[in-house]
C-alpha cells in the first residue's frame, strides 16, 4: 500500500470526518477493515469500477491510464447501520461510490431526499474545491463504499497536466465531453430579466446552494422552455431513470403522493432536483392542472456546465 493510501485510510473515521489515529488505533482499524471480510472482498472484486467511473461527468476528461490509476487508489470502507457517511454542513474532501448496501439522503431543510444503493455515487463536487456537504448520508443497512480523496484526485489531475505540458497527451484532462454521448440540449440565449428571474427562483434550492454565480448562469442558459397540457403528468411517482429538473414559468401543478394531493406548484415553483443529484425514483406525481410552461434542464447538462466552469477556472490557474 502506498504511503498516501495509508495516510488517507488513517485519517477518516466512520462519519467521514478527519481523525488522525495512533499506530495502535490504525492497526485496530485495519483489523476491522472491510478488506478483512469475505463478503466485502467478493463485492469489490465483482464490482465494475471502470463502468461506474465512466458514468461520472467530473471524471470524463481522464484518460484510461488515469482512470486505472484512480481505481487502484480507491479505499474500501464499510459503514454500519445508522452510521453517518457524510454530514450536512461538514467540510467535504472525498467522493464515494456505493458497492453494496443502502444509504438514506436527507437535509435539515427538506428532510428525506432519496435512497442511494449499488452503483450510485455522491460527493464528487468535493474533488473540485473545498466545500461543505449539502446533505447527510446515513447507512440504513451495512454498506460497502469505495472512497477517493481530493488529495488522490489532485495528484492524478496533476499528472495529466504534466503530460499536457510535455505534449504527450495534450487533451487528456481538458477533453470536452462529447455532446453525442451527453445528449445536451442546445444553449438557448435568454433575456437578462429571464435569467435573473430563474436565478431568484432557484436561489434557495438544494441543487443550487453550493454553486457560484458562473455555474448557476451556465445551468440556466442550458434550460429550455417546455409546454405542458392540462391533465398531463409531468412527473410520475416511482418513475426510475429520472433526469430532469423544472422551474414553473406559468400554470399550476398538483403534487400527488399515492394519489393524494399534498401540495401545489405555481409560477416560480421548482421541482425534480433529486434527479440531478441522485439516481432515485420520483417521490411524487406532478400533474398539470392547467396549460403550463416550465423551464427544464437534464442531469447531463447540469453536471456538464458545472464541470466546464470548474475546468475553466483550473486551466486559468495552470
mmCIF file of C-alpha atoms in Angstrom:
data_model
loop_
_atom_site.group_PDB
_atom_site.id
_atom_site.type_symbol
_atom_site.label_atom_id
_atom_site.label_comp_id
_atom_site.label_asym_id
_atom_site.label_seq_id
_atom_site.Cartn_x
_atom_site.Cartn_y
_atom_site.Cartn_z
ATOM 1 C CA UNK A 1 0.000 0.000 0.000
ATOM 2 C CA UNK A 2 1.340 3.459 -0.901
ATOM 3 C CA UNK A 3 2.077 5.989 1.827
ATOM 4 C CA UNK A 4 -0.665 8.287 0.509
ATOM 5 C CA UNK A 5 -3.241 5.482 0.759
ATOM 6 C CA UNK A 6 -2.076 4.680 4.307
ATOM 7 C CA UNK A 7 -2.381 8.336 5.268
ATOM 8 C CA UNK A 8 -5.853 8.595 3.731
ATOM 9 C CA UNK A 9 -7.118 5.422 5.406
ATOM 10 C CA UNK A 10 -5.811 6.562 8.760
ATOM 11 C CA UNK A 11 -7.398 9.993 8.685
ATOM 12 C CA UNK A 12 -11.090 9.111 8.265
ATOM 13 C CA UNK A 13 -13.398 7.805 10.922
ATOM 14 C CA UNK A 14 -16.844 6.333 10.475
ATOM 15 C CA UNK A 15 -18.715 9.549 9.710
ATOM 16 C CA UNK A 16 -16.296 10.818 7.080
ATOM 17 C CA UNK A 17 -14.727 13.487 9.290
ATOM 18 C CA UNK A 18 -10.997 13.832 9.779
ATOM 19 C CA UNK A 19 -9.425 11.929 12.611
ATOM 20 C CA UNK A 20 -5.728 11.195 12.922
ATOM 21 C CA UNK A 21 -5.063 7.985 14.843
ATOM 22 C CA UNK A 22 -2.160 6.438 16.707
ATOM 23 C CA UNK A 23 -0.346 3.411 15.260
ATOM 24 C CA UNK A 24 -2.268 1.097 17.598
ATOM 25 C CA UNK A 25 -5.605 2.611 16.545
ATOM 26 C CA UNK A 26 -4.636 2.296 12.889
ATOM 27 C CA UNK A 27 -3.738 -1.348 13.381
ATOM 28 C CA UNK A 28 -7.076 -1.955 15.096
ATOM 29 C CA UNK A 29 -8.941 -0.258 12.261
ATOM 30 C CA UNK A 30 -7.098 -2.328 9.673
ATOM 31 C CA UNK A 31 -8.089 -5.494 11.575
ATOM 32 C CA UNK A 32 -11.721 -4.402 11.330
ATOM 33 C CA UNK A 33 -11.312 -3.233 7.710
ATOM 34 C CA UNK A 34 -13.874 -4.368 5.118
ATOM 35 C CA UNK A 35 -10.963 -5.889 3.235
ATOM 36 C CA UNK A 36 -10.857 -8.407 6.081
ATOM 37 C CA UNK A 37 -14.360 -9.665 5.387
ATOM 38 C CA UNK A 38 -15.010 -12.176 2.645
ATOM 39 C CA UNK A 39 -18.305 -10.578 1.590
ATOM 40 C CA UNK A 40 -16.730 -7.156 1.069
ATOM 41 C CA UNK A 41 -13.808 -8.628 -0.848
ATOM 42 C CA UNK A 42 -16.176 -10.505 -3.134
ATOM 43 C CA UNK A 43 -18.378 -7.463 -3.710
ATOM 44 C CA UNK A 44 -15.405 -5.251 -4.557
ATOM 45 C CA UNK A 45 -13.916 -7.935 -6.834
ATOM 46 C CA UNK A 46 -17.205 -8.338 -8.703
ATOM 47 C CA UNK A 47 -17.988 -4.636 -8.964
ATOM 48 C CA UNK A 48 -17.385 -2.978 -12.346
ATOM 49 C CA UNK A 49 -15.442 0.062 -11.133
ATOM 50 C CA UNK A 50 -14.492 1.178 -14.643
ATOM 51 C CA UNK A 51 -18.108 1.456 -15.824
ATOM 52 C CA UNK A 52 -19.046 3.494 -12.748
ATOM 53 C CA UNK A 53 -16.097 5.871 -13.165
ATOM 54 C CA UNK A 54 -17.084 6.302 -16.817
ATOM 55 C CA UNK A 55 -20.545 7.486 -15.696
ATOM 56 C CA UNK A 56 -19.195 10.325 -13.536
ATOM 57 C CA UNK A 57 -19.134 13.510 -15.684
ATOM 58 C CA UNK A 58 -16.464 15.063 -13.486
ATOM 59 C CA UNK A 59 -14.054 12.263 -14.443
ATOM 60 C CA UNK A 60 -14.883 12.227 -18.136
ATOM 61 C CA UNK A 61 -11.700 14.100 -19.074
ATOM 62 C CA UNK A 62 -9.422 11.475 -17.537
ATOM 63 C CA UNK A 63 -7.822 9.011 -19.916
ATOM 64 C CA UNK A 64 -7.855 5.235 -19.485
ATOM 65 C CA UNK A 65 -4.470 5.261 -17.746
ATOM 66 C CA UNK A 66 -5.576 7.891 -15.247
ATOM 67 C CA UNK A 67 -8.849 6.047 -14.523
ATOM 68 C CA UNK A 68 -6.954 2.815 -13.931
ATOM 69 C CA UNK A 69 -4.665 4.704 -11.562
ATOM 70 C CA UNK A 70 -7.662 6.233 -9.804
ATOM 71 C CA UNK A 71 -9.328 2.827 -9.436
ATOM 72 C CA UNK A 72 -6.198 1.468 -7.754
ATOM 73 C CA UNK A 73 -6.151 4.386 -5.302
ATOM 74 C CA UNK A 74 -9.754 3.952 -4.120
ATOM 75 C CA UNK A 75 -10.123 2.963 -0.468
ATOM 76 C CA UNK A 76 -12.693 0.368 0.625
ATOM 77 C CA UNK A 77 -14.794 1.363 3.646
ATOM 78 C CA UNK A 78 -17.719 -0.359 5.386
ATOM 79 C CA UNK A 79 -20.396 1.680 7.177
ATOM 80 C CA UNK A 80 -22.776 0.037 9.614
ATOM 81 C CA UNK A 81 -26.497 0.669 10.130
ATOM 82 C CA UNK A 82 -27.115 4.187 11.466
ATOM 83 C CA UNK A 83 -23.586 5.379 10.743
ATOM 84 C CA UNK A 84 -23.241 8.762 9.002
ATOM 85 C CA UNK A 85 -21.119 8.663 5.858
ATOM 86 C CA UNK A 86 -21.355 12.388 5.193
ATOM 87 C CA UNK A 87 -22.834 15.114 7.379
ATOM 88 C CA UNK A 88 -24.599 18.243 6.173
ATOM 89 C CA UNK A 89 -22.513 21.333 6.859
ATOM 90 C CA UNK A 90 -19.227 19.483 7.323
ATOM 91 C CA UNK A 91 -16.283 20.141 5.056
ATOM 92 C CA UNK A 92 -16.129 17.542 2.298
ATOM 93 C CA UNK A 93 -12.903 16.305 0.761
ATOM 94 C CA UNK A 94 -13.801 12.861 -0.574
ATOM 95 C CA UNK A 95 -16.027 11.257 -3.184
ATOM 96 C CA UNK A 96 -17.628 7.826 -2.792
ATOM 97 C CA UNK A 97 -19.100 5.012 -4.855
ATOM 98 C CA UNK A 98 -21.528 2.587 -3.214
ATOM 99 C CA UNK A 99 -20.583 -1.028 -3.897
ATOM 100 C CA UNK A 100 -23.218 -2.729 -1.762
ATOM 101 C CA UNK A 101 -25.891 -1.542 0.657
ATOM 102 C CA UNK A 102 -28.391 1.283 1.025
ATOM 103 C CA UNK A 103 -27.937 4.921 2.088
ATOM 104 C CA UNK A 104 -30.517 7.488 3.202
ATOM 105 C CA UNK A 105 -30.015 11.048 1.931
ATOM 106 C CA UNK A 106 -31.582 13.856 3.953
ATOM 107 C CA UNK A 107 -31.218 17.561 4.595
ATOM 108 C CA UNK A 108 -32.215 19.749 7.521
ATOM 109 C CA UNK A 109 -34.485 21.799 5.276
ATOM 110 C CA UNK A 110 -36.203 19.143 3.153
ATOM 111 C CA UNK A 111 -35.937 16.015 5.295
ATOM 112 C CA UNK A 112 -35.642 12.708 3.424
ATOM 113 C CA UNK A 113 -34.466 13.248 -0.149
ATOM 114 C CA UNK A 114 -33.573 9.882 -1.635
ATOM 115 C CA UNK A 115 -32.077 6.456 -1.168
ATOM 116 C CA UNK A 116 -28.782 5.503 -2.805
ATOM 117 C CA UNK A 117 -27.663 1.935 -3.489
ATOM 118 C CA UNK A 118 -25.260 -0.204 -5.532
ATOM 119 C CA UNK A 119 -23.518 1.793 -8.264
ATOM 120 C CA UNK A 120 -24.660 5.221 -7.035
ATOM 121 C CA UNK A 121 -22.085 7.856 -6.163
ATOM 122 C CA UNK A 122 -22.004 11.101 -4.186
ATOM 123 C CA UNK A 123 -19.721 13.936 -3.135
ATOM 124 C CA UNK A 124 -17.967 14.497 -6.454
ATOM 125 C CA UNK A 125 -18.039 18.293 -6.033
ATOM 126 C CA UNK A 126 -15.625 17.893 -3.105
ATOM 127 C CA UNK A 127 -12.966 16.795 -5.605
ATOM 128 C CA UNK A 128 -13.102 20.183 -7.330
ATOM 129 C CA UNK A 129 -12.907 22.574 -4.396
ATOM 130 C CA UNK A 130 -13.259 22.815 -0.643
ATOM 131 C CA UNK A 131 -16.985 22.814 0.029
ATOM 132 C CA UNK A 132 -19.431 21.867 2.756
ATOM 133 C CA UNK A 133 -21.815 18.946 2.328
ATOM 134 C CA UNK A 134 -25.364 19.949 1.395
ATOM 135 C CA UNK A 135 -26.941 16.750 2.763
ATOM 136 C CA UNK A 136 -26.388 13.980 5.296
ATOM 137 C CA UNK A 137 -25.842 10.420 4.064
ATOM 138 C CA UNK A 138 -26.589 7.632 6.559
ATOM 139 C CA UNK A 139 -26.252 3.879 6.086
ATOM 140 C CA UNK A 140 -29.633 2.162 6.550
ATOM 141 C CA UNK A 141 -28.007 -1.234 6.113
ATOM 142 C CA UNK A 142 -24.390 -2.400 6.134
ATOM 143 C CA UNK A 143 -22.891 -0.511 3.211
ATOM 144 C CA UNK A 144 -19.583 -1.002 1.428
ATOM 145 C CA UNK A 145 -18.131 2.029 -0.375
ATOM 146 C CA UNK A 146 -15.085 2.990 -2.392
ATOM 147 C CA UNK A 147 -13.663 6.379 -1.388
ATOM 148 C CA UNK A 148 -11.489 8.796 -3.343
ATOM 149 C CA UNK A 149 -9.865 11.720 -1.537
ATOM 150 C CA UNK A 150 -9.341 15.160 -3.051
ATOM 151 C CA UNK A 151 -5.610 14.602 -2.489
ATOM 152 C CA UNK A 152 -5.704 11.494 -4.692
ATOM 153 C CA UNK A 153 -7.758 13.236 -7.375
ATOM 154 C CA UNK A 154 -5.446 16.262 -7.405
ATOM 155 C CA UNK A 155 -2.395 14.009 -7.693
ATOM 156 C CA UNK A 156 -3.840 12.244 -10.742
ATOM 157 C CA UNK A 157 -5.011 15.539 -12.214
ATOM 158 C CA UNK A 158 -1.507 16.987 -11.875
ATOM 159 C CA UNK A 159 -0.038 14.017 -13.711
ATOM 160 C CA UNK A 160 -2.379 14.780 -16.592
ATOM 161 C CA UNK A 161 -1.420 18.458 -16.599
ATOM 162 C CA UNK A 162 2.233 17.442 -16.662
ATOM 163 C CA UNK A 163 1.504 15.269 -19.686
ATOM 164 C CA UNK A 164 -0.152 18.239 -21.334
ATOM 165 C CA UNK A 165 2.959 20.357 -20.834
ATOM 166 C CA UNK A 166 5.122 17.641 -22.306
ATOM 167 C CA UNK A 167 2.795 17.418 -25.292
ATOM 168 C CA UNK A 168 2.267 13.679 -24.946
ATOM 169 C CA UNK A 169 -1.442 13.702 -24.168
ATOM 170 C CA UNK A 170 -2.450 17.218 -24.855
ATOM 171 C CA UNK A 171 -6.169 16.729 -24.296
ATOM 172 C CA UNK A 172 -6.064 14.050 -21.602
ATOM 173 C CA UNK A 173 -7.739 16.168 -18.967
ATOM 174 C CA UNK A 174 -9.157 19.090 -20.913
ATOM 175 C CA UNK A 175 -11.021 16.948 -23.446
ATOM 176 C CA UNK A 176 -14.594 18.074 -23.549
ATOM 177 C CA UNK A 177 -17.446 15.665 -23.036
ATOM 178 C CA UNK A 178 -18.819 14.672 -26.415
ATOM 179 C CA UNK A 179 -22.264 16.124 -26.982
ATOM 180 C CA UNK A 180 -23.475 12.957 -28.708
ATOM 181 C CA UNK A 181 -22.710 10.941 -25.567
ATOM 182 C CA UNK A 182 -24.152 13.538 -23.217
ATOM 183 C CA UNK A 183 -27.245 14.376 -25.315
ATOM 184 C CA UNK A 184 -27.015 18.013 -24.311
ATOM 185 C CA UNK A 185 -29.707 20.491 -25.327
ATOM 186 C CA UNK A 186 -28.525 23.488 -27.279
ATOM 187 C CA UNK A 187 -27.926 26.693 -25.342
ATOM 188 C CA UNK A 188 -30.970 28.952 -25.623
ATOM 189 C CA UNK A 189 -29.885 32.546 -25.156
ATOM 190 C CA UNK A 190 -32.318 34.186 -22.775
ATOM 191 C CA UNK A 191 -33.114 37.810 -21.938
ATOM 192 C CA UNK A 192 -31.297 39.103 -18.865
ATOM 193 C CA UNK A 193 -34.562 39.533 -16.969
ATOM 194 C CA UNK A 194 -35.463 35.868 -17.598
ATOM 195 C CA UNK A 195 -32.065 34.670 -16.386
ATOM 196 C CA UNK A 196 -32.314 36.822 -13.253
ATOM 197 C CA UNK A 197 -35.847 35.573 -12.538
ATOM 198 C CA UNK A 198 -34.821 31.915 -12.827
ATOM 199 C CA UNK A 199 -31.759 32.565 -10.639
ATOM 200 C CA UNK A 200 -34.042 34.083 -7.995
ATOM 201 C CA UNK A 201 -36.372 31.058 -8.188
ATOM 202 C CA UNK A 202 -33.536 28.566 -7.600
ATOM 203 C CA UNK A 203 -31.596 30.678 -5.083
ATOM 204 C CA UNK A 204 -32.635 28.594 -2.058
ATOM 205 C CA UNK A 205 -32.999 25.290 -3.873
ATOM 206 C CA UNK A 206 -30.822 22.460 -2.546
ATOM 207 C CA UNK A 207 -29.433 21.823 -6.020
ATOM 208 C CA UNK A 208 -28.001 25.347 -6.415
ATOM 209 C CA UNK A 209 -26.976 26.276 -2.867
ATOM 210 C CA UNK A 210 -23.277 25.459 -3.293
ATOM 211 C CA UNK A 211 -22.869 26.769 -6.855
ATOM 212 C CA UNK A 212 -21.201 30.067 -7.670
ATOM 213 C CA UNK A 213 -22.714 32.697 -9.957
ATOM 214 C CA UNK A 214 -20.939 31.454 -13.081
ATOM 215 C CA UNK A 215 -22.068 27.859 -12.559
ATOM 216 C CA UNK A 216 -25.665 28.923 -11.940
ATOM 217 C CA UNK A 217 -25.773 31.073 -15.075
ATOM 218 C CA UNK A 218 -24.317 28.270 -17.189
ATOM 219 C CA UNK A 219 -27.014 25.881 -15.984
ATOM 220 C CA UNK A 220 -29.781 28.439 -16.571
ATOM 221 C CA UNK A 221 -28.595 29.012 -20.140
ATOM 222 C CA UNK A 222 -28.952 25.243 -20.745
ATOM 223 C CA UNK A 223 -32.610 25.316 -19.679
ATOM 224 C CA UNK A 224 -35.262 25.075 -22.373
ATOM 225 C CA UNK A 225 -38.904 26.084 -22.266
ATOM 226 C CA UNK A 226 -41.386 23.204 -22.466
ATOM 227 C CA UNK A 227 -45.182 23.388 -22.868
ATOM 228 C CA UNK A 228 -47.340 21.063 -20.764
ATOM 229 C CA UNK A 229 -51.029 20.414 -21.420
ATOM 230 C CA UNK A 230 -53.684 20.421 -18.701
ATOM 231 C CA UNK A 231 -54.090 16.933 -17.254
ATOM 232 C CA UNK A 232 -50.600 15.807 -18.325
ATOM 233 C CA UNK A 233 -48.379 14.281 -15.619
ATOM 234 C CA UNK A 234 -45.000 15.953 -15.971
ATOM 235 C CA UNK A 235 -43.530 13.545 -13.409
ATOM 236 C CA UNK A 236 -44.904 10.148 -12.363
ATOM 237 C CA UNK A 237 -44.351 8.805 -8.867
ATOM 238 C CA UNK A 238 -41.982 5.828 -8.818
ATOM 239 C CA UNK A 239 -40.553 6.519 -12.268
ATOM 240 C CA UNK A 240 -36.925 5.438 -12.467
ATOM 241 C CA UNK A 241 -34.101 6.917 -14.528
ATOM 242 C CA UNK A 242 -35.352 10.405 -13.650
ATOM 243 C CA UNK A 243 -33.033 13.044 -15.078
ATOM 244 C CA UNK A 244 -34.842 16.400 -15.209
ATOM 245 C CA UNK A 245 -35.280 19.479 -13.007
ATOM 246 C CA UNK A 246 -38.035 22.057 -13.597
ATOM 247 C CA UNK A 247 -38.858 25.691 -12.840
ATOM 248 C CA UNK A 248 -42.508 26.681 -13.396
ATOM 249 C CA UNK A 249 -42.878 29.604 -15.803
ATOM 250 C CA UNK A 250 -46.681 29.610 -15.960
ATOM 251 C CA UNK A 251 -49.654 27.477 -14.948
ATOM 252 C CA UNK A 252 -50.239 25.235 -11.926
ATOM 253 C CA UNK A 253 -49.322 21.695 -10.928
ATOM 254 C CA UNK A 254 -50.698 19.421 -8.206
ATOM 255 C CA UNK A 255 -48.283 17.341 -6.123
ATOM 256 C CA UNK A 256 -49.733 13.843 -5.652
ATOM 257 C CA UNK A 257 -48.342 11.140 -3.348
ATOM 258 C CA UNK A 258 -50.093 7.785 -3.724
ATOM 259 C CA UNK A 259 -52.896 9.632 -5.492
ATOM 260 C CA UNK A 260 -53.445 12.128 -2.668
ATOM 261 C CA UNK A 261 -52.847 15.840 -3.256
ATOM 262 C CA UNK A 262 -50.230 17.117 -0.811
ATOM 263 C CA UNK A 263 -49.369 20.467 -2.365
ATOM 264 C CA UNK A 264 -49.247 22.642 -5.474
ATOM 265 C CA UNK A 265 -46.661 24.376 -7.638
ATOM 266 C CA UNK A 266 -47.339 27.671 -9.408
ATOM 267 C CA UNK A 267 -45.165 30.285 -11.140
ATOM 268 C CA UNK A 268 -41.652 30.136 -9.683
ATOM 269 C CA UNK A 269 -42.087 26.674 -8.184
ATOM 270 C CA UNK A 270 -39.089 24.327 -8.583
ATOM 271 C CA UNK A 271 -39.118 20.533 -8.508
ATOM 272 C CA UNK A 272 -37.204 17.454 -9.640
ATOM 273 C CA UNK A 273 -33.833 18.338 -8.097
ATOM 274 C CA UNK A 274 -33.285 14.822 -6.712
ATOM 275 C CA UNK A 275 -32.990 13.553 -10.280
ATOM 276 C CA UNK A 276 -29.943 15.756 -10.819
ATOM 277 C CA UNK A 277 -28.348 14.851 -7.500
ATOM 278 C CA UNK A 278 -29.046 11.135 -7.297
ATOM 279 C CA UNK A 279 -30.374 8.224 -9.317
ATOM 280 C CA UNK A 280 -33.585 7.896 -7.317
ATOM 281 C CA UNK A 281 -37.208 7.121 -8.275
ATOM 282 C CA UNK A 282 -39.603 10.061 -8.398
ATOM 283 C CA UNK A 283 -41.135 10.640 -4.957
ATOM 284 C CA UNK A 284 -44.413 12.143 -6.221
ATOM 285 C CA UNK A 285 -46.557 12.708 -9.305
ATOM 286 C CA UNK A 286 -46.609 16.283 -10.646
ATOM 287 C CA UNK A 287 -49.854 16.800 -12.577
ATOM 288 C CA UNK A 288 -50.622 19.879 -14.683
ATOM 289 C CA UNK A 289 -53.957 21.370 -13.571
ATOM 290 C CA UNK A 290 -53.866 23.981 -16.342
ATOM 291 C CA UNK A 291 -51.957 24.517 -19.539
ATOM 292 C CA UNK A 292 -48.463 25.341 -18.341
ATOM 293 C CA UNK A 293 -44.874 26.085 -19.327
ATOM 294 C CA UNK A 294 -41.738 25.049 -17.466
ATOM 295 C CA UNK A 295 -38.016 25.604 -17.813
ATOM 296 C CA UNK A 296 -36.245 22.248 -17.743
ATOM 297 C CA UNK A 297 -32.638 21.058 -17.552
ATOM 298 C CA UNK A 298 -31.420 17.467 -17.513
ATOM 299 C CA UNK A 299 -28.749 15.910 -15.313
ATOM 300 C CA UNK A 300 -26.131 15.650 -18.047
ATOM 301 C CA UNK A 301 -26.402 19.327 -18.972
ATOM 302 C CA UNK A 302 -26.369 20.348 -15.305
ATOM 303 C CA UNK A 303 -23.232 18.368 -14.470
ATOM 304 C CA UNK A 304 -21.566 19.287 -17.753
ATOM 305 C CA UNK A 305 -21.875 23.022 -17.110
ATOM 306 C CA UNK A 306 -20.665 22.725 -13.507
ATOM 307 C CA UNK A 307 -17.665 20.743 -14.706
ATOM 308 C CA UNK A 308 -16.915 23.170 -17.541
ATOM 309 C CA UNK A 309 -16.985 26.136 -15.182
ATOM 310 C CA UNK A 310 -14.638 24.393 -12.751
ATOM 311 C CA UNK A 311 -12.371 23.230 -15.554
ATOM 312 C CA UNK A 312 -12.112 26.766 -16.941
ATOM 313 C CA UNK A 313 -11.017 28.011 -13.523
ATOM 314 C CA UNK A 314 -8.478 25.190 -13.208
ATOM 315 C CA UNK A 315 -6.997 25.944 -16.645
ATOM 316 C CA UNK A 316 -6.776 29.638 -15.792
ATOM 317 C CA UNK A 317 -4.749 28.732 -12.712
ATOM 318 C CA UNK A 318 -2.269 26.473 -14.560
#
